[in-house]
XYZ file of C-alpha atoms in Angstrom:
573
model
C 0.000 0.000 0.000
C 2.660 2.504 1.048
C 6.038 3.290 2.520
C 6.626 4.537 6.052
C 9.705 5.976 7.750
C 10.679 7.859 10.869
C 13.385 9.146 13.187
C 12.687 9.143 16.923
C 15.136 11.234 18.936
C 13.662 11.612 22.414
C 16.874 13.127 23.840
C 17.371 15.578 20.924
C 20.836 14.219 20.215
C 20.893 14.987 16.491
C 20.157 18.433 15.023
C 17.045 19.316 13.040
C 18.802 19.689 9.683
C 20.434 16.247 9.886
C 17.207 14.438 10.801
C 15.189 16.301 8.197
C 17.672 15.529 5.405
C 17.879 11.847 6.331
C 14.107 11.473 6.350
C 13.810 13.198 2.955
C 16.398 10.746 1.525
C 14.494 7.729 2.866
C 11.152 8.977 1.547
C 12.667 9.736 -1.863
C 14.285 6.290 -1.993
C 11.004 4.473 -1.389
C 8.836 6.706 -3.569
C 7.874 3.752 -5.792
C 6.068 2.293 -2.791
C 3.718 5.265 -2.813
C 3.847 7.431 -5.937
C 0.499 9.171 -5.311
C 1.847 11.436 -2.579
C 4.838 11.910 -0.268
C 4.944 13.856 2.980
C 7.141 14.413 6.024
C 6.321 15.970 9.380
C 8.281 16.865 12.495
C 7.096 17.701 15.986
C 7.772 21.155 17.419
C 10.159 19.715 19.996
C 12.069 17.969 17.145
C 11.806 14.561 18.807
C 9.602 12.934 16.167
C 10.264 13.034 12.416
C 7.886 10.840 10.415
C 7.269 10.393 6.685
C 4.915 8.618 4.328
C 4.691 7.492 0.686
C 1.073 6.966 -0.379
C -0.333 4.397 -2.789
C -4.025 5.306 -2.534
C -6.229 2.196 -2.614
C -9.122 2.406 -0.129
C -9.711 6.174 -0.026
C -7.913 8.655 -2.252
C -9.117 11.809 -0.489
C -6.360 14.031 0.889
C -7.950 13.814 4.310
C -7.155 10.062 4.380
C -3.446 10.732 3.720
C -0.775 10.159 6.362
C 0.717 10.810 8.826
C -2.774 10.661 10.335
C -3.220 12.890 13.411
C -5.689 13.478 16.189
C -7.212 16.950 16.123
C -5.024 18.089 19.032
C -1.889 16.592 17.376
C -1.231 14.483 20.462
C -1.273 11.185 18.554
C -0.053 10.221 15.081
C -0.275 7.088 12.933
C 1.826 5.677 10.095
C 0.304 2.615 8.473
C 1.395 0.500 5.514
C -1.029 -2.262 4.522
C -4.695 -3.202 4.529
C -7.164 -3.965 7.334
C -9.876 -6.072 5.718
C -12.211 -6.228 8.715
C -12.118 -2.492 9.428
C -15.847 -2.109 8.720
C -16.710 -4.809 11.266
C -14.395 -3.169 13.828
C -15.953 0.183 13.031
C -19.416 -1.233 13.745
C -18.222 -3.008 16.906
C -16.369 -0.122 18.563
C -17.580 3.113 16.952
C -21.172 2.587 15.872
C -22.189 6.172 16.703
C -18.972 7.899 15.728
C -18.991 10.334 12.790
C -16.053 9.493 10.522
C -14.296 11.947 8.234
C -13.080 9.312 5.737
C -14.090 5.919 4.374
C -10.600 4.494 4.917
C -9.280 1.760 7.196
C -6.628 4.247 8.360
C -9.037 6.367 10.406
C -10.591 3.300 12.046
C -7.154 1.909 12.884
C -6.067 5.242 14.347
C -9.028 5.371 16.745
C -8.550 1.740 17.783
C -4.865 2.228 18.586
C -5.501 5.522 20.368
C -8.284 4.102 22.540
C -7.148 0.489 23.088
C -3.419 0.488 22.464
C -1.441 -2.296 20.850
C -3.631 -5.018 22.397
C -6.201 -4.355 19.658
C -3.747 -5.559 17.000
C -4.764 -9.169 17.690
C -8.217 -8.309 16.287
C -6.916 -6.981 12.979
C -7.390 -9.079 9.837
C -4.994 -8.130 7.080
C -1.325 -7.249 6.596
C 0.492 -4.207 7.914
C 3.460 -2.415 9.354
C 2.432 0.249 11.850
C 3.961 3.140 13.752
C 1.798 4.758 16.434
C 3.067 7.765 18.382
C 1.987 9.411 21.637
C 3.622 12.749 20.919
C 2.736 14.330 24.259
C 4.254 11.597 26.443
C 7.093 10.635 24.068
C 5.945 7.025 23.805
C 5.419 4.950 20.675
C 5.282 1.447 19.248
C 5.972 -0.234 15.917
C 4.168 -3.406 14.852
C 4.342 -5.885 11.993
C 1.692 -8.278 10.692
C 1.559 -11.930 11.715
C 3.448 -13.421 8.759
C 5.638 -10.495 7.712
C 3.882 -9.581 4.481
C 4.788 -5.913 4.995
C 8.420 -5.021 5.850
C 9.779 -2.900 8.683
C 13.513 -2.258 9.205
C 15.032 -0.365 12.113
C 18.386 0.934 13.341
C 19.260 2.193 16.822
C 22.336 4.416 16.648
C 23.612 6.907 19.210
C 20.325 6.431 21.155
C 18.283 7.512 18.100
C 15.796 5.170 16.399
C 15.522 5.137 12.603
C 12.873 2.977 10.923
C 11.744 2.450 7.355
C 9.917 0.163 4.920
C 13.228 -0.161 3.070
C 16.795 -1.067 4.023
C 19.234 0.749 1.766
C 18.987 4.305 3.085
C 19.274 3.063 6.681
C 22.456 1.299 5.637
C 23.840 4.579 4.264
C 23.486 6.396 7.585
C 24.878 3.555 9.701
C 28.318 4.332 11.183
C 29.509 0.798 10.469
C 27.963 -0.796 7.405
C 30.234 -3.843 7.315
C 28.555 -6.769 5.594
C 27.261 -9.351 8.080
C 28.943 -12.712 7.455
C 26.109 -14.774 8.936
C 23.693 -13.166 6.501
C 26.086 -13.834 3.638
C 26.342 -17.499 4.653
C 22.560 -17.679 4.910
C 22.201 -16.302 1.382
C 24.647 -18.792 -0.128
C 23.310 -21.822 1.731
C 19.581 -21.124 1.354
C 19.113 -18.243 -1.083
C 17.862 -15.614 1.401
C 18.463 -14.122 4.863
C 16.613 -15.572 7.835
C 14.971 -14.071 10.887
C 15.542 -10.507 12.059
C 18.980 -10.330 10.445
C 19.976 -8.142 7.507
C 23.256 -7.690 5.655
C 24.152 -5.036 8.262
C 24.620 -6.288 11.820
C 23.155 -3.119 13.321
C 20.034 -2.967 11.136
C 17.264 -5.409 12.050
C 13.911 -6.399 10.672
C 11.084 -6.330 13.166
C 10.063 -9.969 13.010
C 6.561 -11.024 11.915
C 3.990 -10.930 14.708
C 6.187 -8.651 16.849
C 5.817 -5.245 18.497
C 8.628 -2.803 19.258
C 7.491 -0.793 22.262
C 9.072 2.351 23.767
C 7.469 3.375 27.041
C 9.202 5.991 29.191
C 12.451 5.305 27.294
C 12.312 1.589 28.060
C 12.416 -0.525 24.909
C 10.681 -3.869 24.763
C 10.306 -6.145 21.732
C 7.746 -8.887 22.156
C 5.585 -11.276 20.159
C 1.822 -10.794 19.965
C 1.317 -13.731 17.578
C 2.994 -17.039 16.802
C 1.422 -19.593 14.473
C 3.179 -22.410 16.320
C 1.913 -21.186 19.706
C -1.583 -20.721 18.289
C -1.655 -24.290 16.992
C -0.390 -25.549 20.359
C -3.113 -23.673 22.236
C -5.748 -25.171 19.928
C -4.074 -28.558 19.522
C -7.193 -30.533 20.440
C -9.522 -28.510 18.234
C -10.043 -29.412 14.609
C -12.169 -28.063 11.801
C -13.968 -29.444 8.754
C -13.216 -29.217 5.054
C -16.580 -27.485 4.605
C -15.579 -24.793 7.087
C -12.261 -24.312 5.259
C -13.997 -23.989 1.882
C -16.564 -21.516 3.208
C -13.895 -19.440 4.920
C -11.820 -19.239 1.747
C -14.842 -17.883 -0.108
C -15.205 -15.235 2.593
C -11.493 -14.310 2.418
C -11.368 -13.962 -1.365
C -14.445 -11.737 -1.263
C -12.730 -9.515 1.327
C -9.410 -9.407 -0.502
C -11.013 -8.363 -3.778
C -12.449 -5.144 -2.323
C -10.566 -2.070 -3.525
C -11.419 1.413 -4.733
C -8.387 1.154 -7.024
C -8.225 -1.174 -10.048
C -7.164 -4.717 -9.161
C -6.399 -8.005 -10.903
C -5.208 -11.607 -10.507
C -1.833 -13.128 -11.384
C -2.921 -16.229 -13.308
C -0.889 -19.287 -14.264
C -2.114 -22.712 -15.320
C -1.535 -24.013 -11.797
C -4.079 -24.996 -9.170
C -3.392 -22.105 -6.772
C -4.307 -19.155 -8.969
C -7.111 -21.095 -10.666
C -8.835 -21.606 -7.311
C -8.837 -17.833 -6.919
C -9.969 -17.329 -10.499
C -12.997 -19.555 -9.913
C -13.898 -17.622 -6.761
C -13.679 -14.221 -8.422
C -16.060 -12.389 -10.705
C -15.791 -13.455 -14.355
C -15.011 -9.826 -15.205
C -11.756 -9.930 -13.215
C -8.667 -8.873 -15.162
C -5.932 -11.526 -15.139
C -2.254 -11.341 -16.099
C -0.170 -14.271 -17.350
C 3.507 -14.580 -18.297
C 4.460 -16.529 -21.435
C 8.031 -17.385 -22.373
C 8.273 -17.758 -26.141
C 11.669 -19.412 -26.420
C 11.179 -22.048 -23.710
C 8.115 -24.144 -24.328
C 8.430 -25.922 -21.007
C 7.385 -22.711 -19.241
C 4.448 -21.910 -21.529
C 1.124 -21.481 -19.734
C -1.038 -20.629 -22.732
C -2.122 -24.144 -23.644
C -3.752 -24.757 -20.266
C -5.203 -21.318 -19.586
C -8.734 -21.090 -20.895
C -9.763 -17.912 -22.629
C -11.150 -15.493 -20.116
C -12.921 -12.271 -20.786
C -10.180 -9.980 -19.517
C -7.004 -12.058 -19.685
C -3.807 -10.231 -20.671
C -0.810 -12.304 -21.795
C 2.667 -10.817 -21.466
C 4.822 -12.688 -23.971
C 8.485 -12.625 -22.980
C 11.529 -13.507 -25.031
C 13.662 -15.020 -22.282
C 16.994 -13.725 -23.587
C 16.103 -10.227 -24.784
C 13.586 -9.344 -22.065
C 15.831 -10.672 -19.326
C 18.725 -8.474 -20.466
C 16.475 -5.411 -20.447
C 14.799 -6.029 -17.092
C 17.201 -8.132 -15.035
C 19.430 -5.224 -13.975
C 16.369 -3.297 -12.786
C 15.411 -6.329 -10.710
C 18.906 -6.555 -9.195
C 18.917 -2.857 -8.349
C 15.501 -3.071 -6.695
C 16.659 -5.602 -4.052
C 16.508 -4.367 -0.480
C 18.138 -7.636 0.631
C 19.906 -10.259 -1.536
C 17.730 -13.147 -2.732
C 17.649 -15.681 -5.544
C 13.872 -15.385 -5.754
C 11.367 -12.709 -6.745
C 12.231 -12.102 -10.404
C 8.925 -13.615 -11.517
C 7.034 -11.091 -9.378
C 9.254 -8.220 -10.471
C 8.831 -9.119 -14.131
C 5.040 -9.304 -14.257
C 4.508 -6.182 -12.118
C 7.105 -4.334 -14.189
C 5.272 -5.285 -17.393
C 1.935 -4.155 -15.929
C 3.490 -0.805 -15.092
C 5.381 -0.502 -18.407
C 2.222 -1.075 -20.417
C 0.547 1.811 -18.529
C -2.149 -0.458 -17.141
C -3.880 1.406 -14.333
C -3.624 -1.365 -11.786
C -2.602 -0.923 -8.151
C -3.555 -4.294 -6.632
C -2.864 -7.896 -7.708
C -4.098 -11.067 -6.034
C -1.618 -13.948 -5.901
C -1.945 -17.688 -5.201
C 1.242 -17.682 -3.141
C 1.160 -19.700 0.086
C -0.946 -22.745 -0.760
C 2.113 -24.894 -1.489
C 3.504 -24.181 1.977
C 0.138 -24.939 3.605
C -0.608 -28.170 1.741
C 2.736 -29.700 0.815
C 2.683 -28.632 -2.800
C 6.350 -29.534 -3.192
C 5.757 -33.292 -2.838
C 7.717 -33.522 0.415
C 7.002 -37.162 1.144
C 9.310 -38.380 -1.605
C 11.963 -35.780 -0.812
C 11.860 -36.575 2.902
C 12.553 -40.218 2.150
C 15.394 -39.301 -0.224
C 16.922 -36.940 2.342
C 16.724 -39.589 5.061
C 18.331 -42.158 2.799
C 21.165 -39.784 1.863
C 21.824 -38.840 5.480
C 21.773 -42.378 6.852
C 23.738 -43.889 3.959
C 26.570 -41.396 4.360
C 26.576 -41.742 8.129
C 26.934 -45.516 7.991
C 29.026 -46.146 4.888
C 30.790 -42.838 4.183
C 30.427 -43.620 0.483
C 32.551 -41.307 -1.688
C 30.577 -41.979 -4.854
C 27.323 -40.985 -3.175
C 28.953 -37.886 -1.686
C 30.011 -36.833 -5.167
C 26.571 -37.575 -6.569
C 24.788 -35.449 -3.945
C 27.452 -32.759 -3.722
C 24.829 -30.041 -3.886
C 23.299 -31.268 -0.601
C 26.397 -32.781 1.133
C 25.257 -33.287 4.760
C 28.486 -34.866 6.018
C 30.465 -31.633 5.922
C 28.658 -29.940 8.776
C 25.213 -31.244 9.644
C 26.438 -34.467 11.295
C 28.473 -32.559 13.844
C 25.956 -29.851 14.574
C 22.606 -31.437 15.275
C 21.113 -34.825 16.083
C 17.545 -34.052 15.082
C 16.740 -35.955 11.882
C 13.758 -33.789 10.955
C 15.832 -30.629 11.165
C 18.716 -32.167 9.243
C 16.415 -33.427 6.538
C 14.787 -30.017 6.173
C 18.166 -28.322 5.826
C 19.214 -30.879 3.227
C 16.027 -30.252 1.317
C 16.529 -26.468 1.305
C 20.314 -26.382 0.812
C 21.427 -24.606 -2.387
C 25.201 -24.264 -2.052
C 27.216 -26.650 0.177
C 29.540 -25.375 2.857
C 32.699 -26.571 1.068
C 32.295 -23.956 -1.672
C 32.235 -21.155 0.885
C 35.226 -22.486 2.823
C 37.422 -21.895 -0.227
C 36.933 -18.111 -0.079
C 36.265 -17.344 3.600
C 38.102 -17.718 6.889
C 37.053 -21.149 8.166
C 36.666 -20.209 11.849
C 34.542 -17.134 11.042
C 32.505 -19.181 8.624
C 31.933 -21.951 11.155
C 30.810 -19.417 13.766
C 28.445 -17.824 11.241
C 26.639 -21.012 10.275
C 26.372 -22.116 13.905
C 24.680 -18.791 14.680
C 22.361 -19.253 11.703
C 21.408 -22.828 12.524
C 20.844 -21.995 16.198
C 18.279 -19.396 15.109
C 16.589 -21.959 12.867
C 16.752 -24.859 15.298
C 14.771 -23.123 18.038
C 11.735 -23.239 15.783
C 11.690 -27.007 15.283
C 11.629 -27.654 19.030
C 8.433 -25.593 19.229
C 6.888 -27.398 16.256
C 7.610 -30.910 17.579
C 5.385 -30.258 20.586
C 2.418 -29.923 18.223
C 2.951 -32.825 15.863
C 5.708 -35.348 15.115
C 4.517 -36.074 11.584
C 7.437 -35.456 9.215
C 5.386 -33.854 6.459
C 3.584 -31.595 8.942
C 6.920 -30.491 10.441
C 8.401 -29.889 6.999
C 5.476 -27.699 5.978
C 5.589 -25.655 9.179
C 9.358 -25.195 8.837
C 8.867 -24.185 5.226
C 6.162 -21.737 6.310
C 8.312 -20.232 9.064
C 11.515 -19.896 7.032
C 11.084 -20.135 3.272
C 7.693 -18.423 3.050
C 8.213 -15.672 5.623
C 11.889 -14.957 5.038
C 12.025 -15.326 1.277
C 8.785 -15.503 -0.693
C 6.815 -12.840 1.196
C 9.790 -10.524 1.638
C 10.597 -10.745 -2.079
C 6.961 -10.477 -3.134
C 6.482 -7.154 -1.362
C 9.901 -5.775 -2.353
C 9.529 -6.549 -6.069
C 5.867 -5.635 -6.524
C 6.032 -2.406 -4.532
C 9.089 -1.306 -6.490
C 6.616 -1.226 -9.384
C 3.927 0.471 -7.245
C 1.660 -2.588 -7.086
C 0.299 -4.126 -3.892
C 0.202 -7.926 -3.752
C -2.525 -9.651 -1.759
C -2.327 -13.292 -0.671
C -5.764 -14.718 0.186
C -4.310 -18.137 1.112
C -2.277 -16.423 3.847
C -5.169 -14.847 5.734
C -4.248 -15.944 9.251
C -7.564 -17.598 10.144
C -7.435 -19.656 6.936
C -3.830 -20.688 7.673
C -4.786 -21.792 11.185
C -7.788 -23.780 9.911
C -5.642 -25.621 7.363
C -2.993 -26.660 9.880
C -5.605 -27.613 12.486
C -7.331 -29.817 9.930
C -4.037 -31.445 8.942
C -3.272 -32.516 12.502
C -6.082 -35.058 12.317
C -6.771 -35.454 8.581
C -5.014 -35.794 5.257
C -5.534 -33.120 2.622
C -3.580 -31.884 -0.372
C -4.035 -29.137 -2.939
C -6.082 -31.314 -5.262
C -8.529 -32.202 -2.467
C -9.123 -28.531 -1.767
C -9.097 -27.500 -5.436
C -11.772 -30.051 -6.336
C -14.292 -27.899 -4.450
C -13.645 -25.025 -6.875
C -12.103 -26.349 -10.117
C -13.859 -28.762 -12.472
C -11.267 -28.739 -15.269
C -9.324 -32.029 -14.940
C -6.439 -30.733 -17.055
C -5.807 -28.047 -14.456
C -6.320 -30.400 -11.509
C -3.921 -33.025 -12.894
C -1.295 -30.683 -14.328
C 2.247 -31.321 -13.130
C 3.418 -28.507 -10.862
C 5.732 -25.974 -12.548
C 5.112 -22.831 -10.490
C 4.656 -19.196 -11.457
C 8.332 -19.001 -12.367
C 10.959 -17.547 -14.644
C 13.805 -19.685 -16.045
C 16.753 -18.156 -14.162
C 20.315 -19.006 -15.294
C 21.802 -22.176 -13.818
C 25.270 -23.680 -14.049
C 25.755 -26.573 -16.499
C 29.064 -27.498 -14.837
C 28.315 -30.510 -12.630
C 31.179 -29.584 -10.294
C 29.537 -26.255 -9.406
C 26.192 -25.927 -7.586
C 23.637 -24.919 -10.188
C 22.783 -21.514 -8.624
C 26.275 -20.631 -7.378
C 27.307 -18.266 -10.202
C 23.848 -16.679 -10.104
C 24.280 -16.057 -6.370
C 27.712 -14.516 -6.908
C 26.250 -12.121 -9.482
C 23.400 -11.121 -7.172
C 25.611 -10.564 -4.131
C 28.254 -8.676 -6.094
C 25.644 -6.311 -7.514
C 23.986 -5.832 -4.119
C 27.273 -4.921 -2.432
C 28.036 -2.474 -5.218
C 24.602 -0.848 -4.787
C 25.113 -0.284 -1.059
C 28.673 0.963 -1.473
C 30.693 -2.058 -0.315
């Protein structure tokens, strides 16, 4: 929806000119996130500097713009995202109140002013929020449950800087040395996990967390955890009928917008479920790759009234757009080019579209990656090497090589198998170019962060597939797919919405899976009648990125080197 940024200097350490210039730079940097309007504001005592980039979706009146203030200027709100149940909350808490706007922003402001951060648990949607008590010098920042909307922060010289983007924060940091653990994370798994960024001092507020400053005491705490929620409700299940009905409700909610909206459509099950739940007049966008037939979607996509095909020549188009994609990265990743490409083409063709629905998330909820077979393969590889230390097998599986480090680090088979499944570049390739002791310390730090999660998950369910899907949800989905989806689409001024990731729907799916078996086809059969779509082999909404043909080099290694080299150049390293 937007971009938010701020500088909180309660002790007035930095001067007005410095803070004002920094905020202007941040707002200018993230202008693509909100091209409709940009604004900055500072309090008279120069303790609060806040800014906003506006992508008007729910209410385009100037009065709905941000920062949003109380009439006495005692409270202020910055809000990036959508609250889909704001009308229900409006009816519940403010039935007799006279509102000035029709936006979710005004409703959210009143809720946070009157009930504080505890009301966040009632919000349905995705968001990053900054709410400020300007009179008492207190404030809090909050991020949605699954991290759909980003929020970075830096505490330096007792001053807090926060932003929807990373790069300008990195520029003002006294020490912007590249974080080795993050670099290791990128090479091993293709993205950066948890609260870490490529700068040790700059953090991401983690999904489902609140950063609270009260009387100069800082507290960061979790208001939501999917794992904890499933544990609390571990003896409660739900029915497939309830899941189907709830998905209908969610898609109806997510397709409400005063701005033009559309659907990203492939020939896969995920987006076709959404297509069948939406109005037949819905505009859809599909990518076609002319020079690689294996990626063609056209043969399986039925003609729809408002379908727009973007036909891409893989070589020529990639050369023209790929550098833009690299330069748009707020954090290094091997993913996201598919999202960047289609949103870039929508923007380039001057299509007046601010919102796109996406089928992202269903694979992570319902094992769309065929884990059962891969779990068995991973177990076989791990156990075979452990017992026989077979050199031929080690060479054959060099791209997953567990013996180098996993044996000595952890005894949990589920965790080891998940890491094997997700591993992109083996440790041995990094040890050639980095100090071994520093590298070892970095991956131990990374794996310790990751391992804490599996201990929580095992309390809920010991089923391997269930654990794999929850791990995939917690790491791959949150830390890569959602982060990249927002970064790449908002760089082209388009908001992505993910109906399959509405938190109540996610909880219902995992609750059902604790006691029942279900896959994507089972769910899709309630919405899709076309057997060609239902039985189509999974290919994903993807772009054919370059891979190495040298069997002695991991297939994405050179691609990763190119990405990281360009990212370091962009941030001045």
